Short mmCIF file of C-alpha atoms and ligand atoms in Angstrom, two decimals:
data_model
loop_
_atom_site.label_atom_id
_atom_site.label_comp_id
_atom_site.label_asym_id
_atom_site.label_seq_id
_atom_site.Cartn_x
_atom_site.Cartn_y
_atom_site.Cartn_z
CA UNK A 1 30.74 17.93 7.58
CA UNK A 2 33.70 17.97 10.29
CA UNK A 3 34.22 15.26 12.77
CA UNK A 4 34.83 18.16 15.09
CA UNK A 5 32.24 18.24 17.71
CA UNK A 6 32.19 22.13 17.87
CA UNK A 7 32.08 22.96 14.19
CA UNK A 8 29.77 20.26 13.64
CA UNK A 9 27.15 21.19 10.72
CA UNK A 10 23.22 20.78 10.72
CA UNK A 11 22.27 18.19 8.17
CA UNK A 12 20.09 21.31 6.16
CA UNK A 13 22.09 24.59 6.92
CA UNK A 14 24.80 24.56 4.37
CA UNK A 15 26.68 28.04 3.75
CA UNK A 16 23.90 28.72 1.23
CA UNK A 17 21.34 28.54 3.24
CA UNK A 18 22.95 30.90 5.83
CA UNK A 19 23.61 33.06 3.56
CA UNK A 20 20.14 33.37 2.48
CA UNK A 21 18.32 33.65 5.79
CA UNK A 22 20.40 36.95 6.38
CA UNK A 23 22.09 38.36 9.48
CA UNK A 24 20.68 39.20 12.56
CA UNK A 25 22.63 41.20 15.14
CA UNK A 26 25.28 39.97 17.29
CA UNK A 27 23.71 39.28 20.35
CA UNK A 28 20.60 37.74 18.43
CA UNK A 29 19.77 34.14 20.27
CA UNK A 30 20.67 31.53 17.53
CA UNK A 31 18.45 28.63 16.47
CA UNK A 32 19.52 25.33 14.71
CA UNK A 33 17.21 23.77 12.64
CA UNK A 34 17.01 20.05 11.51
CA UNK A 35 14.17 19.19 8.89
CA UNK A 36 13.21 15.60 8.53
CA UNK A 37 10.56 14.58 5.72
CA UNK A 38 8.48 15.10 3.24
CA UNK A 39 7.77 18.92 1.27
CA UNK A 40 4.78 19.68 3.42
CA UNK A 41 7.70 19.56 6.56
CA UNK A 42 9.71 21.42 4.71
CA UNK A 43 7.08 24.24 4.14
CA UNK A 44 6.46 23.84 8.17
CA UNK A 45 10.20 24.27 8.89
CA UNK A 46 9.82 27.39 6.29
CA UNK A 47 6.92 28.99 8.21
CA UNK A 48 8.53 28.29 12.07
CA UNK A 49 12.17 29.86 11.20
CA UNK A 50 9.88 33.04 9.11
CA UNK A 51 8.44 33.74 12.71
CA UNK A 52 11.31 33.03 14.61
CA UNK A 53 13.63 35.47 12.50
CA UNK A 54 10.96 37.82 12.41
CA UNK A 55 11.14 37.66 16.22
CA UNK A 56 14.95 38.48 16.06
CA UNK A 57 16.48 34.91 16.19
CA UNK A 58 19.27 34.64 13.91
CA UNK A 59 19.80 30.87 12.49
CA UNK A 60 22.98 28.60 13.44
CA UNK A 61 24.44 26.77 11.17
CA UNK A 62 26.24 24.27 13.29
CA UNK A 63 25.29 22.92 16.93
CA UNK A 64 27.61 23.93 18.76
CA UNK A 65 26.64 27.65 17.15
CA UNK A 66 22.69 27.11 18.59
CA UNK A 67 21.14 28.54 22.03
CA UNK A 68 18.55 25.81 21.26
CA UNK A 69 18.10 23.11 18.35
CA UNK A 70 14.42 22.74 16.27
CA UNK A 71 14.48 18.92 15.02
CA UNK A 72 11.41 19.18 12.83
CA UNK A 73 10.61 15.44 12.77
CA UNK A 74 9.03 12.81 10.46
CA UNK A 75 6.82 10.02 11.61
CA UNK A 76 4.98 8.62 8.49
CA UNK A 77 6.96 4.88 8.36
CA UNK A 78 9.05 3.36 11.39
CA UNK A 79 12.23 3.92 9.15
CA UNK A 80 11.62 7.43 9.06
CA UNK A 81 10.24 8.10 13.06
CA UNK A 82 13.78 6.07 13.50
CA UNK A 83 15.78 8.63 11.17
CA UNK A 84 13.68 10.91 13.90
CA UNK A 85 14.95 9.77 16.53
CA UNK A 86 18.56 9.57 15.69
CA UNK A 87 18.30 13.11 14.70
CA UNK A 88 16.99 14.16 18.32
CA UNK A 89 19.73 12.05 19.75
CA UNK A 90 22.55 13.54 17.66
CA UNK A 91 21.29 17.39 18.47
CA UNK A 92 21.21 16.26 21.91
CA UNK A 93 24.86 15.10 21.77
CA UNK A 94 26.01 17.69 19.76
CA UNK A 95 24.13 20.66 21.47
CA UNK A 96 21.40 19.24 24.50
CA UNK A 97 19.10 21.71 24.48
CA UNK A 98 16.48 20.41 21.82
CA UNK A 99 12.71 21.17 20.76
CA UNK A 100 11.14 18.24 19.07
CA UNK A 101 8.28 19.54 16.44
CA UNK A 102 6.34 17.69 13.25
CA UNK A 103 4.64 14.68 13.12
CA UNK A 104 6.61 12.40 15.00
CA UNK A 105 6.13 14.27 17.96
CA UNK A 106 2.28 12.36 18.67
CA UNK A 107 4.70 10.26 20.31
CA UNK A 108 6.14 12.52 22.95
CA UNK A 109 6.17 9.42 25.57
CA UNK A 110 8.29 7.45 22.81
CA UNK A 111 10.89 10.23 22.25
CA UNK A 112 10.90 11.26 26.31
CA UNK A 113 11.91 7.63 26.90
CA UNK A 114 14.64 7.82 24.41
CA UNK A 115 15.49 10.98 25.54
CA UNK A 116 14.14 12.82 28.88
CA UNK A 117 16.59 15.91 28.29
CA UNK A 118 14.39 17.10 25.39
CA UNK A 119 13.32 20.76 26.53
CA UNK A 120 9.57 20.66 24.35
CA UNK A 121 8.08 17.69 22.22
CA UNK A 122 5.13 19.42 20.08
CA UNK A 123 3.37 18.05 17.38
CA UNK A 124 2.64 18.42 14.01
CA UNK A 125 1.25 22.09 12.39
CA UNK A 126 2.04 23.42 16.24
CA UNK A 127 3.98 26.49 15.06
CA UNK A 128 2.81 28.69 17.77
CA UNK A 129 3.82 26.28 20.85
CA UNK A 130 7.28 25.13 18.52
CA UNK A 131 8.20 29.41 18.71
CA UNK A 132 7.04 29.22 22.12
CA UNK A 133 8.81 26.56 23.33
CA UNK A 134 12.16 28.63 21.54
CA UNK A 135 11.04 31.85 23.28
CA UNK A 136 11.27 30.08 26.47
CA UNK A 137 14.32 28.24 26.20
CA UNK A 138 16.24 31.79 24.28
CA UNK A 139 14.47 34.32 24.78
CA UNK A 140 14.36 36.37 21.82
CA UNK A 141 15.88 40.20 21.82
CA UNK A 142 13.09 43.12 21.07
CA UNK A 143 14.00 45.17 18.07
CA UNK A 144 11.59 44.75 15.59
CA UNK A 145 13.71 47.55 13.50
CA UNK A 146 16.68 45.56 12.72
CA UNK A 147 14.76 41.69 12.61
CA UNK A 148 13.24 42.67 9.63
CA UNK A 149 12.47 39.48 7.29
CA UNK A 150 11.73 39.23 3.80
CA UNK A 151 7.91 39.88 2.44
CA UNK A 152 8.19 36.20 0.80
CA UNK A 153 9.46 34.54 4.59
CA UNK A 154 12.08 32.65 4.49
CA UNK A 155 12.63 29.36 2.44
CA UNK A 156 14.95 26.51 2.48
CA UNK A 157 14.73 25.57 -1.23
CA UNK A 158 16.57 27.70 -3.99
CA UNK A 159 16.09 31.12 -4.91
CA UNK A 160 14.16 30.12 -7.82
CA UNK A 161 11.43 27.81 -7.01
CA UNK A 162 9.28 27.46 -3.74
CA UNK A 163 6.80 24.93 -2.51
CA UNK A 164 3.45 26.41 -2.11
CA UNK A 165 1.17 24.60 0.26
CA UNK A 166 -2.20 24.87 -0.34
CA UNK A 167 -4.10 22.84 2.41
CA UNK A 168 -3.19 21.09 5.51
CA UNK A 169 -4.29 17.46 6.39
CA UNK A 170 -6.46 14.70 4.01
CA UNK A 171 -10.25 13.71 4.19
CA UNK A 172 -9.26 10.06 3.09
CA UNK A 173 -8.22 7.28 4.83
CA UNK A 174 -5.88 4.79 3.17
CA UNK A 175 -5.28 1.64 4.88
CA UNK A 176 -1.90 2.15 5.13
CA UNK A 177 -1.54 5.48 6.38
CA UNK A 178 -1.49 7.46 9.54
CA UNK A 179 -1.38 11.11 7.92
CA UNK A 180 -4.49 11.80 8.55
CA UNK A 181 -4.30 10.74 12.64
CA UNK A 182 -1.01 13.00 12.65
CA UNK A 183 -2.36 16.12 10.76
CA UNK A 184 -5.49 15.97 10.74
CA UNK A 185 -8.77 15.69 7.95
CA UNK A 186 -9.07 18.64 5.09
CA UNK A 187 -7.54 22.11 6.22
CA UNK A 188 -7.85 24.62 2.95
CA UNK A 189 -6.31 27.95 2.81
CA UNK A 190 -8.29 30.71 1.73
CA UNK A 191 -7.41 30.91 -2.05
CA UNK A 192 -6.42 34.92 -2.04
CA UNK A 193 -4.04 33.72 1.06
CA UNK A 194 -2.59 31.72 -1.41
CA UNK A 195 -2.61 33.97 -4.06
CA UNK A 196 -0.74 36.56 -1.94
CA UNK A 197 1.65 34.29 -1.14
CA UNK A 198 2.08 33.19 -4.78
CA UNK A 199 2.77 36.33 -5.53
CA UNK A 200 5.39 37.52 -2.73
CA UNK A 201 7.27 34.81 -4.03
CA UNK A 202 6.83 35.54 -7.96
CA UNK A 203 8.61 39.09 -6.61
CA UNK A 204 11.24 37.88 -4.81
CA UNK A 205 12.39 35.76 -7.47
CA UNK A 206 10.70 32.46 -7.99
CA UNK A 207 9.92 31.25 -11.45
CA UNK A 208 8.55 27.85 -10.56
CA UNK A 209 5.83 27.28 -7.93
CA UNK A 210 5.33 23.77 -6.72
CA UNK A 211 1.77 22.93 -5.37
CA UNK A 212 1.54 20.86 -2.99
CA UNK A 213 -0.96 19.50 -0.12
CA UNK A 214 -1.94 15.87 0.91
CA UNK A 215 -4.76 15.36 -1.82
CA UNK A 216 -4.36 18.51 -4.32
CA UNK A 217 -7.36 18.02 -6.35
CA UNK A 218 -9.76 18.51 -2.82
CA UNK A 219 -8.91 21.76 -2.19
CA UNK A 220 -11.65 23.80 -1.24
CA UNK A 221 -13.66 21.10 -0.05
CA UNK A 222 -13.65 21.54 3.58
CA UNK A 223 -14.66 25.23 3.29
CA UNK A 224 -17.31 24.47 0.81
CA UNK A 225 -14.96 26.44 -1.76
CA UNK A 226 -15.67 30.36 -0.12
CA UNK A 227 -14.18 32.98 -2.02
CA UNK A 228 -12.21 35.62 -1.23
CA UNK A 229 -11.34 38.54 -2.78
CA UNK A 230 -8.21 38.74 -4.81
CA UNK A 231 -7.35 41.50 -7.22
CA UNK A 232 -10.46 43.28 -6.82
CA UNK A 233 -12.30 39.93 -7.46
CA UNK A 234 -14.07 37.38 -5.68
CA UNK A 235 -11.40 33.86 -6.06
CA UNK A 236 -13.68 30.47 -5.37
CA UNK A 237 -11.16 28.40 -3.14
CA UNK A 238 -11.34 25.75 -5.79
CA UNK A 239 -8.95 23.64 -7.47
CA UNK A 240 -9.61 24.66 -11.37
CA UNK A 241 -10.40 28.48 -9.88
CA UNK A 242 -6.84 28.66 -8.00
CA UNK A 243 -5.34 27.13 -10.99
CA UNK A 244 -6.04 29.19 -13.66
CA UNK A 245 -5.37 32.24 -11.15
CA UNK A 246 -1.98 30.52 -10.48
CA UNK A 247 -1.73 30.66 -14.28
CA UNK A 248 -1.93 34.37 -14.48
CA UNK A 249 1.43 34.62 -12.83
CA UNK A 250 4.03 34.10 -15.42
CA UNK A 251 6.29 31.46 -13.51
CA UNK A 252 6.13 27.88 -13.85
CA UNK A 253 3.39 26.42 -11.77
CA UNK A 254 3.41 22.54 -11.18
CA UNK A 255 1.05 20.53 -9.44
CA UNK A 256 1.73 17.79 -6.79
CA UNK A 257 -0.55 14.97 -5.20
CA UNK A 258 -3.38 14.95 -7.39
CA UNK A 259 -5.76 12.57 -7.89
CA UNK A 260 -7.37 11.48 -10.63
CA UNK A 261 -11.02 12.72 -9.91
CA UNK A 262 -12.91 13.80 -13.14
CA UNK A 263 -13.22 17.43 -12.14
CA UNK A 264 -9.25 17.39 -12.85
CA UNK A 265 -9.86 16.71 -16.43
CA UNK A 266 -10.51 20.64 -16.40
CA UNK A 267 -7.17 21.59 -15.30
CA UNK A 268 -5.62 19.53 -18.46
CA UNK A 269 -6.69 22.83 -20.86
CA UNK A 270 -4.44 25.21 -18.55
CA UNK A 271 -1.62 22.98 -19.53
CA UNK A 272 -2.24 22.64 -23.46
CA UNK A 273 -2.65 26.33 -23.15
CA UNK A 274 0.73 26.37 -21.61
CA UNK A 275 -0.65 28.32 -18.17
CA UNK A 276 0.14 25.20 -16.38
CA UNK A 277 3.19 22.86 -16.67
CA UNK A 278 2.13 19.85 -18.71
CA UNK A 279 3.23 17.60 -15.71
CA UNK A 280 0.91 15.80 -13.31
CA UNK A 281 2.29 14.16 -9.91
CA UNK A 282 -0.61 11.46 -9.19
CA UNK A 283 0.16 8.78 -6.58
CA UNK A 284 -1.34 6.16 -8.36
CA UNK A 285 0.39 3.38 -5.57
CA UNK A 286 -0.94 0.21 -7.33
CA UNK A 287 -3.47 -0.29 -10.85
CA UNK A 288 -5.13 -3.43 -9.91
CA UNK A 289 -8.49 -2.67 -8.63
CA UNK A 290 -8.49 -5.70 -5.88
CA UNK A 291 -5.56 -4.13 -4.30
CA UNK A 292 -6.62 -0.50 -4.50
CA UNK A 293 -9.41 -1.50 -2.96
CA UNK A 294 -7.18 -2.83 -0.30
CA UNK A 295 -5.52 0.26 -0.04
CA UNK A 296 -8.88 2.23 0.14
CA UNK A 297 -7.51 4.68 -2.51
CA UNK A 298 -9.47 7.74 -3.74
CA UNK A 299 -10.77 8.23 -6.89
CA UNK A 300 -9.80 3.79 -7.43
CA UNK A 301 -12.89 2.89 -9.30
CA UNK A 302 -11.88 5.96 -11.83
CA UNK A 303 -11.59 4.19 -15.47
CA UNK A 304 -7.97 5.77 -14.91
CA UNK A 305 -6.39 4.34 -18.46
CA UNK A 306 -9.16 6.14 -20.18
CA UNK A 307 -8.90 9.09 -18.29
CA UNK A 308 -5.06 9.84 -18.67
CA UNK A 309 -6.10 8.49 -22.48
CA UNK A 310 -8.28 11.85 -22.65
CA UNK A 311 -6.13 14.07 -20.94
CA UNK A 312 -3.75 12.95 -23.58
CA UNK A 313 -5.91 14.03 -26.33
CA UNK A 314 -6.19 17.39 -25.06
CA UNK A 315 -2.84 17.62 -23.79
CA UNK A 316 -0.11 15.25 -26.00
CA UNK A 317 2.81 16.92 -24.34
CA UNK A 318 1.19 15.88 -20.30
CA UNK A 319 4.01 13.88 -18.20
CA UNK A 320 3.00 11.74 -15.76
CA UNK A 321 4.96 10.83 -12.54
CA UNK A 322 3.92 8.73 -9.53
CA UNK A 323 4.60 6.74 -6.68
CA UNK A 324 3.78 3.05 -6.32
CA UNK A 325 4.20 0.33 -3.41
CA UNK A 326 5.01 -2.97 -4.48
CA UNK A 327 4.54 -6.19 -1.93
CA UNK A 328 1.39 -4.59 -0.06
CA UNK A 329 -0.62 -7.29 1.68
CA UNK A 330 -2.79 -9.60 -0.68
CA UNK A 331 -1.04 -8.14 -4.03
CA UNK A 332 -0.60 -11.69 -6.19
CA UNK A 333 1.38 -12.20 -8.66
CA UNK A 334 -1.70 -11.91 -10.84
CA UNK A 335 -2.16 -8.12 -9.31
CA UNK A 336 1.72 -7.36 -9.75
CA UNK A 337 0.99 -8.66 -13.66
CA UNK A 338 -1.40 -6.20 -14.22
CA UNK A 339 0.17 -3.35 -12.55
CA UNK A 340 3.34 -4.21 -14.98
CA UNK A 341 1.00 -4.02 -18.08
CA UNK A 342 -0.59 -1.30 -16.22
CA UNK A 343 2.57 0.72 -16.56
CA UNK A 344 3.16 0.21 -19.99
CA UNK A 345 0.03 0.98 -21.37
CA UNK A 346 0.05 4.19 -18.65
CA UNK A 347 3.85 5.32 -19.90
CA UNK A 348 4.49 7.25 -16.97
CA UNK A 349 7.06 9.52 -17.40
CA UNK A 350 8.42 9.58 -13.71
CA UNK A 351 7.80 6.63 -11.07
CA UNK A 352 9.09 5.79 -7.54
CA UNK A 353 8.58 2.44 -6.09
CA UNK A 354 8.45 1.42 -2.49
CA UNK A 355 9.00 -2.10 -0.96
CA UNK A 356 5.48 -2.02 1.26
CA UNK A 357 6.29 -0.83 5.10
CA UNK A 358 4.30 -1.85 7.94
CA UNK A 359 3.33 1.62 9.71
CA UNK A 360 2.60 1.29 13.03
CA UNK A 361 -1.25 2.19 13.93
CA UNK A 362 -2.44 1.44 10.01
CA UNK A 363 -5.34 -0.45 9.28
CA UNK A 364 -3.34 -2.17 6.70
CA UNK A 365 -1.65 -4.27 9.42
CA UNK A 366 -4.77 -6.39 10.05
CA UNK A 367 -4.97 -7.26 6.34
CA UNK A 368 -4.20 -10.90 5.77
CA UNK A 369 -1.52 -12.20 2.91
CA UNK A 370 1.97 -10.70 4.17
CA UNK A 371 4.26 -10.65 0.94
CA UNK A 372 7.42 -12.28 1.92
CA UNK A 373 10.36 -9.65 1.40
CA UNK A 374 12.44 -11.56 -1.08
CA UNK A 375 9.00 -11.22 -2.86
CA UNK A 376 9.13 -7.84 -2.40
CA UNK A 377 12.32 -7.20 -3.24
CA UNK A 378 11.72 -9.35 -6.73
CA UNK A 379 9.07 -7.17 -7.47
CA UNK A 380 10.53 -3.86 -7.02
CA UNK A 381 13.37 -5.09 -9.34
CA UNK A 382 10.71 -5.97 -11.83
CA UNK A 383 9.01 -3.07 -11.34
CA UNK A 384 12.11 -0.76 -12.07
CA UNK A 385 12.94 -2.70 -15.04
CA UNK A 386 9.49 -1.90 -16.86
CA UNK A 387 9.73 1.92 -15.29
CA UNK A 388 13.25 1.95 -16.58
CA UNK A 389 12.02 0.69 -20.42
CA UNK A 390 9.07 3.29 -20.40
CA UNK A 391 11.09 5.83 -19.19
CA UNK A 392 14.21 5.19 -21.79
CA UNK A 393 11.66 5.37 -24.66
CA UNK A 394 10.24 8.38 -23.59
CA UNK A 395 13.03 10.07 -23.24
CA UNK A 396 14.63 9.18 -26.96
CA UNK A 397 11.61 10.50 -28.20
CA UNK A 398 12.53 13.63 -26.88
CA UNK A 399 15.99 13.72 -29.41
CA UNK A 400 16.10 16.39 -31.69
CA UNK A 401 13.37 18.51 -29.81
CA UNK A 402 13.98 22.31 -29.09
CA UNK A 403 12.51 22.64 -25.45
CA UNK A 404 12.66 25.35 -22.63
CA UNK A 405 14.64 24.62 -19.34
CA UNK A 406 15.30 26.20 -16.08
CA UNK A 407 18.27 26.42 -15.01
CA UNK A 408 19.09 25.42 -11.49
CA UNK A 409 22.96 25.32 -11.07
CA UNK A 410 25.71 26.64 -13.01
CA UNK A 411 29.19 25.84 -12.67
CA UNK A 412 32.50 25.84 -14.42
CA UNK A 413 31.99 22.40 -16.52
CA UNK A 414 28.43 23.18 -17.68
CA UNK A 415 25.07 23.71 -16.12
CA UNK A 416 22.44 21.35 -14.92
CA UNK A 417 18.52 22.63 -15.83
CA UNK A 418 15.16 20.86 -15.78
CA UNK A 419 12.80 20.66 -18.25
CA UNK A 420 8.83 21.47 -17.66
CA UNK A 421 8.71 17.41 -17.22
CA UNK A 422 11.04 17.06 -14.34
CA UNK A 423 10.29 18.38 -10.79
CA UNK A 424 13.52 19.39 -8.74
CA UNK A 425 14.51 16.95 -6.30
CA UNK A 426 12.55 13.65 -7.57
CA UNK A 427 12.80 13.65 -11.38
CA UNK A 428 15.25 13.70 -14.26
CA UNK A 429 17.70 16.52 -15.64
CA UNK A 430 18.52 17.95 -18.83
CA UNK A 431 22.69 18.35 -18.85
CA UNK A 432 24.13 21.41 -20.60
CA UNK A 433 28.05 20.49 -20.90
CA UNK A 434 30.36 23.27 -21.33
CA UNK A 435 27.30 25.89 -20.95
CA UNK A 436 28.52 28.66 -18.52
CA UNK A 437 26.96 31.79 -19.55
CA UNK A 438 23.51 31.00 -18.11
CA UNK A 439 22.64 31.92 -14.13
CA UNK A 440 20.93 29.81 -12.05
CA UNK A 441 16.88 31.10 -12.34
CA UNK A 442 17.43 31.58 -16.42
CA UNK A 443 14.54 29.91 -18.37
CA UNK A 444 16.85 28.96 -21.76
CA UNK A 445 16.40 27.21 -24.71
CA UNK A 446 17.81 23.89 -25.88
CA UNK A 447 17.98 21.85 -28.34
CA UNK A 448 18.52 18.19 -26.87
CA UNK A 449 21.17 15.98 -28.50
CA UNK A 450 21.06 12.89 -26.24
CA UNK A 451 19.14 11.01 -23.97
CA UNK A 452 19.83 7.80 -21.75
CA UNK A 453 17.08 6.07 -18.82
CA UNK A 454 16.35 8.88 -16.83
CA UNK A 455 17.99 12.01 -18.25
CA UNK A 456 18.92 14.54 -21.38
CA UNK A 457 21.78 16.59 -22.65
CA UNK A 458 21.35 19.53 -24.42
CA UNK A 459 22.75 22.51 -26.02
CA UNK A 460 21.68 26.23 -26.10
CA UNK A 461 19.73 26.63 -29.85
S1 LIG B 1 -4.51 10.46 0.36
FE1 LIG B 1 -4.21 8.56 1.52
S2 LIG B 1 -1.99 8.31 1.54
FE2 LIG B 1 -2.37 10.44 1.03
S3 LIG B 1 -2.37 11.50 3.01
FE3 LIG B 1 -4.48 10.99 2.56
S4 LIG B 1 -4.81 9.06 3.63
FE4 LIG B 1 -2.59 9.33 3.45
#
C-alpha cells in the first residue's frame, strides 16, 4: 500500500481481486469496497458487489478510484466495532463519500457521531437498502448487455474454494453474544437454493466448498425442514439431507460451526465414506460444564468426550478444530484444569483461543467473578502450550503418510497446499519445496517427509 493519498489501496481489493471481478465499461460508476469480519460478512460483501456489478458498477480498487465507498462493518466485540470505525474514518479521509453496511451499523447514532458525513448507515443482511443507498449516491448506467456477471456471482476468496452460506442468524442465545440481536434468530435457505448455488460454483471452478452459517447443524429448523425440488427430486432442507447431496458433487465439502448435537453423529459416515472432508469445525469455547453453563452453550450437557470417542470409531481419520475463550467470568482455576485435561483427552487437531472480551449489550456482563487479565493472559499461554503439544503429536503421526492436497498457491520456490485437515485461512499447511509444476486448484498427491507444531512438508509421490 502507497502512502500516496490518491493511489491509496482498499485493505481487500488487491490486483487479484480486480482482476477477477472483470471490467465494466469506462464510464461505469466505481464502487470501493472494505470488508470487516467474520466469513458470513464476507459472503454478504460477495452477494452486495454480485448485484451491484450486475447493475453495471465496476469495482475500485483504491479510494481515490471510488464514486462512493461500501465499508461492510463488524460489530461482534468492541475491538472489532473499533477496527469499524477506523475503517469508516479512513474511507472518509481517503474518499468522503461512504455507505456504512453489516452488523455494526445497529449503531447508526454511534458511527453518525463519529462521523456525520457518512452518506447511508444500514444494517446487517440489508443488501437491498446497501445497493440502494449506492444507486443514490452513483447512479448506476443502464446496459444490462455489457454488465453481464458471472452465473457463480462474484467472490472475494480464490478461484478454487468458496464459502457457502447456508442460513442466516442463530436460535441460541449465549451469554456472551450479541449475534443473534444483530442478525437475527434461524433464517434457512431453501436446500435446492443451495444446491444451485453449490453447483454454479462446482462449474466455475471451485473444488472445495466451505459451509458455513451461525449454528450449522440447525439448518432446516426454522422452516420445519420443507423440501424443495432439486434434480428432479424432492431435497428435505436438513442438515444430513443437504450433506449427503453436497456429497454428490465431487469437490471438497467442509463443514463449519457445528455443534455437537447427536443427529450430527449421522454426518460422520459421509466422511468415512470420503463424501465429506473428515474435518469438523465445532466451537466447543470451554469443556467444563459449570462454565458452559455460564455461557448458555448448545448442545453443553452432550457427553461430548464420548461422542467425538464414537465419531472416532466410525471415522479414525475425523480432525477436529475449535475455538475456545479462556478467562470468561467465574472460570476457576479448577474449570481451566479440566478444560486443559479436556484438551488432551479431546486431541483437537486445530484450536484458537481468545482472552474473554466484554461485548457490550451481553448478558455475560452481569455475571459475577471478573478474571483479572494477567489471569487471562496466564491462561491463554497455558492453553497454547497444551494446544501446541496435541497439535505437534498429531502432526508427527502424520510422517511417512501418502495424503491428497489442494493446492492453493504456486510460486517459483515451491508451492503451498492444504490437506483435507486444514481449512484455508485458520489452519495449518502442507509445504511442497521446490514443487513448481502444480497450478493453483490441482488436487495432488504427497507423500509427507516432515512435520513441526502446526504444519507439514511434503513431496509429490
Ligand atoms: S451459537 Fe451462540 S455464539 Fe454462536 S451465534 Fe449463536 S448465540 Fe452467538
Amino acid at each position: 500500500m502507497t502512502t500516496d493519498t490518491a493511489e491509496k489501496s482498499l485493505p481487500n481489493a488487491g490486483a487479484g481481486h480486480a482482476g477477477r471481478l472483470g471490467v465494466a465499461p469506462q464510464a461505469a460508476p466505481k464502487v470501493g469496497f472494505v470488508s470487516l469480519g467474520c466469513p458470513k460478512a464476507l459472503v454478504d460483501s460477495e452477494r452486495i458487489i454480485t448485484k451491484l456489478r450486475a447493475d453495471g458498477y465496476a469495482i475500485a480498487p483504491d479510494y481515490a478510484g471510488a464514486d462512493v465507498v461500501v465499508v461492510n462493518t463488524c460489530g461482534f466485540l468492541d475491538s472489532a466495532k473499533q477496527e469499524s470505525l477506523e475503517a469508516i474514518g479512513e474511507a472518509m479521509t481517503e474518499n468522503g463519500r461512504v455507505i456504512v453496511a453489516g452488523c455494526f451499523g445497529v449503531e447508526e447514532e454511534r458511527i453518525r457521531d463519529a462521523y456525520p458525513g457518512v452518506l447511508a448507515v444500514t444494517g446487517p443482511h440489508q443488501y437491498e437498502q446497501v445497493v440502494s443507498a449506492v444507486h443514490e449516491a452513483a447512479p448506476p448506467l443502464h446496459d444490462s448487455f455489457l454488465d453481464l456477471v458471472p452465473a457463480e456471482g462474484l467472490r472475494l476468496t480464490p478461484r478454487h474454494y468458496a464459502y457457502l452460506k447456508i442460513s442466516e442468524g442463530c436460535n441460541n442465545r449465549c451469554s456472551f453474544c450479541i449475534i443473534p440481536s444483530l442478525r437475527g434468530d434461524l433464517a434457512s435457505r431453501p436446500a435446492a437454493n443451495v444446491m444451485m448455488e453449490a453447483e454454479r460454483l462446482v462449474k466455475a471452478g471451485v473444488k472445495e466448498l466451505l459451509v458455513i452459517s451461525q449454528d450449522t447443524s440447525a439448518y432446516g429448523l426454522d422452516i420445519k425442514y420443507a423440501q424443495s425440488q432439486w434434480k428432479g427430486r424432492a431435497l428435505p432442507a436438513r442438515f444430513h439431507d443437504l450433506c449427503e447431496a453436497l456429497g454428490e458433487l465431487g469437490v471438497w465439502v467442509r463443514l463449519h460451526y457445528v455443534y455437537p448435537y447427536p443427529h450430527v453423529d449421522t454426518v460422520i459416515p459421509l466422511m468415512a465414506e470420503g463424501r465429506l472432508l473428515p474435518y469438523l469445525d465445532v466451537p466447543f469455547q470451554h469443556a467444563s460444564p459449570a462454565v458452559l453453563k455460564a455461557m448458555r452453550r448448545p448442545a453443553a450437557q452432550e457427553k461430548t468426550l464420548d461422542r467425538i470417542r464414537r465419531w472416532r470409531e466410525i471415522c479414525p481419520d475425523l480432525a477436529l478444530r475449535s475455538t475456545f475463550i479462556v478467562g470468561f467470568p467465574g472460570e476457576t482455576e479448577s474449570d481451566f484444569v479440566f478444560l486443559l485435561e479436556w484438551m488432551r483427552e479431546a486431541r483437537l487437531a486445530r484450536v484458537g483461543c481468545f482472552r474473554y472480551e466484554p461485548v457490550a449489550d451481553a448478558k455475560a456482563n452481569d455475571l459475577p467473578g471478573a478474571v483479572p487479565d494477567e489471569v487471562k493472559e496466564e491462561r491463554w499461554h497455558r492453553f497454547m502450550a497444551v494446544a501446541q503439544e496435541v497439535s505437534e503429536k498429531r502432526l508427527a503421526s502424520m510422517v511417512g503418510r501418502e495424503i491428497d492436497v489442494l493446492i492453493d498457491e504456486v510460486d517459483e520456490e515451491g508451492a503451498l497446499a492444504r490437506s483435507q485437515w486444514d481449512a484455508p485461512e485458520i489452519d495449518g499447511s502442507v509445504f511442497l519445496n521446490g514443487e513448481t509444476c502444480v497450478q493453483t486448484g490441482d488436487i495432488v498427491k504427497v507423500r509427507i517427509a516432515h512435520a513441526d507444531a502446526y504444519d507439514l512438508w511434503g513431496e509429490r509421490s
